Amino acid sequence: MEPAILIITLLCGLLVSKVGLPPLIGYLAAGFVLFTLGIEDASLPLLEQLATLGVTLLLFSIGLKLDIKSLFKAEVWATSSIHLIGSIVFFIPILKLLGFIGLEQLEGYSLNQLLLISFALSFSSTVFAVKVIEDKGDMKSLYGRVAIGILIMQDIFAVLFLTISKGDIPSVWALGLLLLPLAKPIIYKVFDKVGHSEMLVLFGLVMALVVGAWLFEAVGLKPDLGALIIGILLASHPKSSELAKSMYYFKELFLVAFFLTIGLNGLPSWSDIGLAVFLVLLVPVKIGLFLYLLTRFKLRSRTALLASFNLGNYSEFGLIVASVAAYKGWLPASWLIIIAVALSISFLFAAPLNTSVGKIYQRFQARLTKLEKHPLHPEDRQIKIGNPRFLIFGMGRIGSGAYDELRLRFDGEILGIEHKKEVVDFHLAEGRNVVQGDAGDTDFWEKLERAPNLELVLLAIPNHVGNLFAIEQLKKLNYEGKISAIVQYPEDAEALKAAGVNTAYNLYEAAGAGFVDHVITELLDEPQEKANRAEKQSQQTVAP
């Protein structure tokens, strides 16, 4: 491979990242630059293979993170389905009109061709939305979960198109793939045995590229569909999240090749750029449709607006659809370039819009709340907390442990806040006082009932950005009590203390101290000291 390819790609990615935009825009630009230097897609078969691997691993990663149950929620499956149909119905007449008035890129196009273009334009970017939501620390917030669910539904629609576009009748042996769930126990046993290092990555590649892609292609099905299904098969394993993280950089690196191949197809003409700009001007319609649909499914206007802005762009999956259509001869290759330019420009606008969405909501709050449909979604209603002395955000293992220790002395004066409904239900069954709420949601803090006797807030949120956000919101509420938080790194503790935290609990340091204490207790204490320690702990357990 030409050294210039790597150098130019790196430089373009760095320049774009420097201004706060996704690097993939830089990779698309690098493809255009390389094309001007005389390097064409056809002369780089290895790049094509890497691009195919990137798309396959992208779908495998989506499958690993897929919670099937979340897709059956009306605000996810119905919104994504209706939006897809609505977008197509919206785009087709506009594209037809542009062709009718003589726009060369659309002149004389059949209805099927316009349908393909509209289908490609209906998607929103998974890469962009996930990055924005992760940077805000909102992956577990309601709007974040809804946005990701809609994106996964869109990805499934794209995979179905890719499968149908293959055009070949599957082999009769394809029916044998229905037996794959029966192999799940064996696959999971191997998953358990591969450990946590390079064997885990190798296992992921085998599952995605061999058991998934190769096996499905061998029986006449689309290999990308195989990667997605195998990812879904592995999603319920305890190590699926770890596997997704270990595969992340492979997927990202190979996707660089995909974005490069788009740019290597040729430079956009001025008319191509003009059409791309026009398509970007239609993005607000996509946002407005998402906003309307999500509020119809009883989400608050703010939740709907945050999710809609995250989905307000064009997608890399649109490029994949256009790429397949161009390869099959259904669309001219120029549409790959047009959609690539529209994708890039949509990101340029989407980035600052997502940064300022809070201000936009505050400015138009009165109008937006009129869209709300009552009663609101159960996860989106006002949270009543009563009048506790101690408030714990995050009821995972650390939050639960803190709750139980406090309960030994202050039973009835503690409240836990947890965003996951299943976790809330578990704690309620265990007799803990826990309510559902999302500390990363600004509206949660705005609707929070005042607790005049609140003395201590424990931030057991395993996310530094989330902790800083919670501290900022507590200040806005004029909270004057004490704050304690968990951290993973020393620099995080310094940042939290500068923000107003009284004590920061370092998980790793505390784990080391606890380990030494355990060793001393079990191995070095005299028998009588062990007995005294056990008796003291017993007395603490039964103390009122």
XYZ file of C-alpha atoms in Angstrom:
544
model
C 0.000 0.000 0.000
C 1.263 3.474 -0.878
C 2.765 5.293 2.160
C 0.971 8.439 0.971
C -2.390 6.776 1.681
C -1.648 6.317 5.384
C 0.010 9.724 5.815
C -2.726 11.724 4.051
C -5.491 9.787 5.838
C -3.891 10.440 9.226
C -3.369 14.152 8.515
C -6.957 14.649 7.288
C -8.330 12.770 10.292
C -6.261 14.891 12.687
C -7.294 18.178 11.058
C -10.994 17.315 11.233
C -10.755 16.046 14.837
C -9.059 19.305 15.791
C -12.267 21.236 15.052
C -14.430 18.781 17.000
C -15.897 16.781 14.099
C -15.910 12.986 13.606
C -12.675 11.807 11.919
C -14.687 9.975 9.257
C -15.214 13.340 7.509
C -11.431 13.571 7.281
C -11.239 10.060 5.833
C -13.750 10.972 3.134
C -11.718 14.101 2.376
C -8.535 11.992 2.267
C -10.147 9.819 -0.406
C -10.831 12.905 -2.540
C -7.253 14.138 -2.026
C -5.808 10.754 -3.003
C -8.003 10.698 -6.106
C -6.569 14.052 -7.211
C -3.086 12.535 -6.808
C -3.975 9.807 -9.309
C -4.742 6.989 -6.874
C -7.984 5.227 -7.829
C -10.150 2.676 -6.046
C -9.735 0.025 -8.746
C -5.966 -0.044 -8.248
C -6.257 -0.922 -4.549
C -7.947 -4.340 -4.170
C -6.623 -4.670 -0.598
C -8.417 -1.450 0.379
C -11.679 -2.882 -0.986
C -11.234 -6.030 1.104
C -10.526 -4.022 4.239
C -13.613 -1.879 3.547
C -15.762 -5.022 3.343
C -14.281 -6.258 6.627
C -15.085 -2.907 8.229
C -18.775 -3.113 7.310
C -18.946 -6.750 8.488
C -17.375 -5.955 11.868
C -19.625 -2.902 12.235
C -22.700 -5.124 11.971
C -21.157 -7.718 14.302
C -20.535 -4.984 16.893
C -24.124 -3.751 16.554
C -25.351 -7.288 17.195
C -23.194 -7.592 20.324
C -24.838 -4.513 21.839
C -28.365 -5.366 20.780
C -30.971 -5.789 23.476
C -33.811 -7.416 21.555
C -36.377 -6.416 24.201
C -35.562 -2.716 23.778
C -36.513 -2.898 20.093
C -40.064 -3.954 20.952
C -40.808 -0.661 22.713
C -43.241 1.431 20.679
C -41.096 4.570 20.861
C -38.320 2.586 19.135
C -39.800 0.192 16.578
C -42.839 2.301 15.656
C -40.916 5.580 15.461
C -38.160 4.096 13.295
C -40.627 2.316 10.983
C -42.972 5.285 10.542
C -40.030 7.666 10.112
C -38.528 5.442 7.408
C -41.805 5.399 5.458
C -42.409 9.108 6.062
C -38.893 10.032 4.897
C -39.277 8.042 1.693
C -42.682 9.590 1.005
C -41.158 13.036 1.640
C -37.996 12.622 -0.466
C -39.433 10.924 -3.573
C -41.619 13.828 -4.821
C -38.875 16.373 -4.071
C -36.291 14.357 -6.005
C -38.809 13.816 -8.818
C -39.431 17.557 -8.974
C -35.702 18.290 -9.164
C -35.410 15.858 -12.075
C -38.464 17.381 -13.750
C -36.963 20.891 -13.690
C -33.818 19.565 -15.343
C -31.284 18.772 -12.601
C -28.841 16.504 -14.413
C -28.186 14.146 -11.447
C -31.910 13.242 -11.290
C -33.170 13.758 -14.797
C -34.980 10.732 -16.223
C -34.759 8.626 -13.066
C -37.266 5.818 -12.573
C -39.422 5.480 -9.452
C -37.269 2.559 -8.262
C -34.118 4.671 -8.484
C -35.764 7.517 -6.561
C -36.935 4.966 -3.980
C -33.359 3.734 -3.519
C -31.996 7.267 -3.052
C -34.786 8.157 -0.613
C -34.141 4.946 1.320
C -30.431 5.813 1.613
C -31.245 9.353 2.779
C -33.669 8.142 5.466
C -30.906 6.777 7.732
C -29.169 8.612 10.565
C -25.519 8.147 11.483
C -24.812 5.524 14.145
C -21.154 6.595 14.366
C -21.985 10.268 14.910
C -24.877 9.757 17.346
C -23.011 7.250 19.526
C -19.997 9.558 19.723
C -22.115 12.564 20.751
C -24.075 10.576 23.351
C -20.908 8.961 24.772
C -19.128 12.324 25.019
C -22.072 13.666 27.044
C -22.064 10.583 29.283
C -25.702 9.926 28.286
C -25.533 6.371 26.923
C -27.859 5.168 29.708
C -30.211 8.153 29.658
C -33.702 7.679 28.257
C -33.104 9.824 25.171
C -29.785 8.069 24.564
C -31.348 4.611 24.777
C -34.224 5.623 22.503
C -31.862 7.163 19.918
C -29.594 4.093 19.913
C -32.622 1.793 19.620
C -33.901 3.713 16.589
C -30.447 3.594 14.997
C -30.260 -0.175 15.496
C -33.692 -0.572 13.872
C -32.450 1.495 10.922
C -29.339 -0.688 10.728
C -31.546 -3.785 10.623
C -33.531 -2.251 7.739
C -30.233 -1.650 5.926
C -29.061 -5.230 6.515
C -32.354 -6.568 5.164
C -31.805 -4.466 2.029
C -28.250 -5.765 1.674
C -29.521 -9.334 2.004
C -32.293 -8.863 -0.566
C -29.928 -7.016 -2.924
C -27.750 -10.114 -3.208
C -30.386 -11.354 -5.608
C -29.449 -15.056 -5.452
C -31.776 -17.738 -4.180
C -30.275 -19.171 -0.968
C -29.201 -22.799 -0.876
C -31.494 -25.336 0.759
C -28.712 -25.671 3.354
C -29.601 -22.170 4.559
C -32.428 -23.802 6.529
C -29.729 -25.406 8.660
C -28.884 -21.978 10.072
C -32.130 -22.172 12.043
C -30.281 -24.675 14.249
C -27.651 -22.094 15.257
C -29.360 -21.336 18.618
C -28.850 -25.016 19.513
C -25.094 -24.444 19.236
C -25.290 -21.544 21.700
C -24.216 -23.576 24.788
C -21.093 -24.829 22.980
C -20.235 -21.354 21.651
C -20.691 -19.874 25.138
C -18.378 -22.491 26.674
C -15.668 -21.512 24.178
C -16.426 -17.842 24.958
C -15.830 -18.581 28.643
C -12.491 -20.252 27.929
C -10.847 -17.625 25.675
C -9.875 -15.314 28.531
C -9.471 -11.560 28.228
C -6.473 -10.887 25.951
C -5.621 -11.588 22.305
C -7.577 -14.865 22.399
C -10.747 -12.866 23.005
C -10.082 -10.741 19.901
C -9.302 -13.849 17.846
C -12.514 -15.461 19.052
C -14.459 -12.367 17.958
C -12.888 -12.398 14.493
C -13.667 -16.098 14.056
C -17.271 -15.615 15.136
C -17.817 -12.554 12.923
C -15.890 -13.573 9.805
C -16.126 -17.373 9.820
C -19.205 -18.517 11.749
C -21.041 -15.386 10.671
C -19.942 -14.008 7.292
C -18.360 -17.083 5.661
C -21.005 -19.567 6.818
C -23.902 -17.395 5.637
C -22.232 -16.655 2.299
C -21.598 -20.386 1.796
C -25.354 -21.068 1.854
C -26.220 -18.148 -0.407
C -27.024 -15.451 2.183
C -25.472 -12.020 2.660
C -22.336 -12.297 4.863
C -23.175 -9.015 6.654
C -26.453 -10.572 7.839
C -24.487 -13.489 9.268
C -22.206 -11.161 11.224
C -25.211 -9.327 12.700
C -27.023 -12.531 13.709
C -23.938 -14.073 15.318
C -23.417 -10.824 17.224
C -27.012 -11.025 18.488
C -26.424 -14.672 19.469
C -23.465 -13.581 21.641
C -25.145 -10.463 23.062
C -26.525 -12.146 26.195
C -23.126 -13.484 27.282
C -21.583 -11.648 30.290
C -18.429 -10.916 28.256
C -20.234 -9.518 25.185
C -19.544 -5.924 26.222
C -15.848 -6.731 26.761
C -15.687 -8.396 23.341
C -17.295 -5.341 21.716
C -14.657 -3.102 23.319
C -11.799 -5.376 22.249
C -13.080 -5.417 18.650
C -13.645 -1.655 18.569
C -10.332 -0.575 17.053
C -10.356 -3.347 14.441
C -13.794 -2.214 13.314
C -12.817 1.477 13.321
C -9.575 0.850 11.418
C -11.267 -1.199 8.695
C -14.064 1.360 8.389
C -11.387 3.942 7.550
C -10.809 1.911 4.383
C -14.543 2.055 3.565
C -14.671 5.848 3.809
C -11.478 6.126 1.737
C -12.980 4.020 -1.053
C -15.917 6.439 -1.275
C -13.611 9.392 -1.910
C -11.527 7.376 -4.369
C -14.550 7.032 -6.668
C -14.012 10.593 -7.903
C -14.297 14.266 -7.057
C -17.680 15.959 -6.682
C -18.616 18.510 -9.306
C -20.007 21.902 -8.306
C -23.481 20.666 -9.184
C -22.933 17.598 -6.974
C -21.947 19.872 -4.083
C -24.962 22.099 -4.739
C -27.317 19.090 -4.644
C -25.640 17.847 -1.438
C -26.149 21.265 0.202
C -29.808 21.196 -0.848
C -30.219 17.745 0.733
C -28.697 19.045 3.984
C -31.279 21.860 3.996
C -33.915 19.105 4.213
C -32.450 17.615 7.415
C -34.676 19.814 9.668
C -37.652 17.939 8.217
C -36.103 14.660 9.431
C -35.582 16.214 12.875
C -39.131 17.588 12.980
C -40.633 14.221 12.058
C -38.621 12.456 14.780
C -39.701 15.103 17.307
C -43.374 14.742 16.427
C -43.327 10.934 16.478
C -41.455 10.633 19.780
C -43.833 13.015 21.531
C -46.754 10.964 20.134
C -45.309 8.044 22.073
C -45.519 10.124 25.281
C -41.893 11.170 25.658
C -41.299 14.636 27.088
C -40.507 17.292 24.533
C -36.984 17.678 25.894
C -36.273 13.937 25.653
C -37.704 13.893 22.126
C -35.692 16.966 21.096
C -32.392 15.535 22.373
C -32.979 12.239 20.561
C -34.138 14.007 17.375
C -31.067 16.252 17.220
C -28.831 13.195 17.613
C -30.623 11.617 14.652
C -30.584 14.797 12.552
C -27.974 13.888 9.929
C -27.251 11.511 7.076
C -25.644 8.136 7.629
C -22.694 5.943 6.783
C -25.300 3.204 6.232
C -26.786 5.411 3.528
C -23.367 5.258 1.897
C -23.327 1.458 2.236
C -26.765 1.219 0.591
C -25.670 3.581 -2.202
C -22.445 1.609 -2.615
C -24.354 -1.647 -3.155
C -26.803 0.086 -5.524
C -23.907 1.527 -7.549
C -22.144 -1.857 -7.667
C -25.331 -3.491 -8.935
C -25.760 -0.758 -11.563
C -29.023 0.471 -10.060
C -27.615 3.962 -9.430
C -24.757 5.932 -10.998
C -21.561 5.959 -8.922
C -21.882 9.750 -8.666
C -24.578 9.271 -6.021
C -21.969 7.773 -3.724
C -20.081 11.067 -3.885
C -23.221 13.205 -3.498
C -24.329 11.315 -0.380
C -20.771 11.397 0.999
C -20.663 15.194 0.656
C -24.173 15.550 2.139
C -23.114 13.303 5.028
C -20.061 15.444 5.740
C -21.944 18.753 5.581
C -24.748 17.379 7.785
C -22.126 16.567 10.435
C -20.775 20.116 10.213
C -24.204 21.435 11.219
C -25.180 18.611 13.580
C -22.127 18.994 15.838
C -22.825 22.586 17.027
C -26.596 21.923 17.146
C -26.110 19.019 19.563
C -23.835 21.178 21.682
C -26.437 23.929 21.993
C -29.581 21.751 22.214
C -30.115 22.762 25.866
C -30.286 26.453 24.983
C -32.575 25.731 22.039
C -34.926 23.794 24.331
C -35.009 26.575 26.910
C -35.799 29.159 24.246
C -38.682 27.202 22.726
C -39.764 25.260 25.819
C -43.276 26.767 25.935
C -43.984 25.727 22.337
C -42.323 22.333 22.614
C -44.234 21.297 25.731
C -47.483 21.762 23.767
C -46.440 18.716 21.705
C -46.406 16.466 24.764
C -49.047 13.792 25.096
C -50.220 12.921 28.609
C -49.943 10.792 30.627
C -46.225 10.871 29.943
C -44.061 7.805 29.396
C -43.502 5.975 32.750
C -39.745 6.623 32.519
C -40.278 10.294 31.694
C -42.527 11.464 34.544
C -41.782 13.683 37.530
C -39.825 11.934 40.266
C -40.971 12.242 43.877
C -38.175 11.703 46.401
C -39.768 12.672 49.723
C -37.468 14.132 52.384
C -34.335 11.975 52.802
C -31.116 12.840 54.668
C -28.929 10.776 52.347
C -29.193 10.558 48.569
C -27.263 7.945 46.560
C -26.988 8.283 42.779
C -26.249 4.985 41.065
C -27.438 1.799 42.757
C -24.907 -0.618 41.326
C -22.631 -2.668 43.570
C -20.965 0.358 45.145
C -24.186 2.330 45.598
C -25.953 -0.718 47.051
C -23.098 -1.347 49.477
C -23.144 2.281 50.602
C -26.931 2.115 51.054
C -26.704 -1.013 53.234
C -23.961 0.479 55.434
C -25.972 3.659 55.974
C -29.103 1.644 56.685
C -27.443 0.080 59.738
C -27.558 3.507 61.419
C -30.053 5.639 59.516
C -32.751 3.284 58.269
C -35.652 5.117 56.644
C -33.642 8.267 55.880
C -31.889 7.064 52.705
C -32.972 7.208 49.073
C -31.298 5.618 46.075
C -31.648 6.983 42.518
C -31.171 4.534 39.638
C -31.982 4.948 35.928
C -32.517 1.245 35.086
C -36.041 0.047 35.818
C -35.014 -3.588 36.331
C -32.408 -2.519 38.904
C -34.984 -0.343 40.684
C -37.406 -3.282 40.815
C -34.686 -5.530 42.240
C -33.858 -3.085 45.044
C -37.508 -2.540 45.903
C -37.933 -6.309 46.218
C -34.905 -6.321 48.560
C -36.536 -3.677 50.759
C -34.417 -0.697 49.712
C -35.954 2.732 49.115
C -35.054 3.389 45.467
C -36.737 5.446 42.739
C -36.079 5.599 39.027
C -34.324 8.676 37.706
C -31.496 9.760 35.442
C -28.892 12.068 37.001
C -27.649 12.888 33.497
C -30.987 14.397 32.506
C -31.286 18.152 33.073
C -35.051 17.882 33.406
C -34.605 15.368 36.238
C -32.925 18.091 38.280
C -35.456 20.712 37.276
C -38.341 18.484 38.445
C -36.589 17.208 41.563
C -38.575 17.863 44.724
C -36.648 19.839 47.334
C -35.444 17.872 50.380
C -34.803 20.409 53.182
C -33.115 17.845 55.470
C -30.697 16.518 52.842
C -27.204 16.303 54.400
C -25.126 14.085 52.136
C -25.140 13.174 48.433
C -23.188 10.083 47.360
C -22.290 9.963 43.663
C -21.784 6.270 42.932
C -21.904 6.882 39.181
C -19.018 5.068 37.408
C -18.613 7.941 34.972
C -16.491 11.025 35.625
C -18.431 13.236 33.215
C -21.700 12.130 34.824
C -20.391 12.982 38.294
C -19.259 16.451 37.211
C -22.652 17.073 35.622
C -24.448 16.009 38.814
C -22.284 18.357 40.907
C -23.052 21.234 38.544
C -26.786 20.572 38.869
C -26.580 20.363 42.678
C -24.969 23.794 42.714
C -27.784 25.192 40.588
C -30.233 23.878 43.200
C -28.248 25.763 45.889
C -27.452 22.533 47.712
C -25.140 23.296 50.659
C -24.632 19.822 52.163
C -21.714 17.436 51.675
C -20.915 15.545 48.472
C -18.886 12.362 48.110
C -18.048 10.631 44.803
C -16.271 7.569 43.427
C -13.366 7.963 40.982
C -11.104 5.667 38.985
C -8.102 7.944 38.459
C -6.252 10.432 40.710
C -6.732 13.289 38.225
C -10.499 12.694 38.373
C -10.403 13.118 42.155
C -8.631 16.461 41.783
C -11.205 17.665 39.222
C -14.117 16.619 41.456
C -12.668 18.318 44.528
C -12.140 21.477 42.484
C -15.806 21.242 41.473
C -16.937 21.076 45.106
C -16.785 17.425 46.211
C -15.833 16.983 49.887
C -14.416 13.460 49.549
C -13.441 11.323 46.548
C -13.232 7.543 46.878
C -10.645 5.978 44.540
C -11.924 2.557 43.524
C -8.522 1.079 42.710
C -6.745 2.397 45.807
C -9.608 1.268 48.021
C -9.552 -2.149 46.353
C -5.831 -2.465 47.204
C -6.414 -1.425 50.802
C -9.306 -3.867 51.103
C -7.174 -6.673 49.669
C -4.404 -6.074 52.231
C -6.960 -5.886 55.037
C -8.392 -9.216 53.902
C -4.932 -10.829 53.777
C -4.043 -9.575 57.266
C -7.376 -10.769 58.629
C -7.209 -14.227 57.070
C -3.506 -15.042 57.259
C -1.767 -12.918 59.876
C -4.288 -12.344 62.678
C -4.131 -14.608 65.696
C -7.181 -16.867 66.218
C -8.386 -14.745 69.168
C -8.120 -11.540 67.074
C -10.186 -13.188 64.338
C -12.838 -14.150 66.871
C -12.923 -10.590 68.280
C -13.217 -9.126 64.793
C -16.055 -11.505 63.860
C -17.913 -10.688 67.086
C -17.561 -6.936 66.454
C -18.918 -7.297 62.904
C -21.824 -9.356 64.215
C -22.713 -6.661 66.744
C -22.623 -4.005 63.999
C -24.951 -6.071 61.831
C -27.664 -6.356 64.473
C -27.290 -2.795 65.773
C -30.468 -0.644 65.305
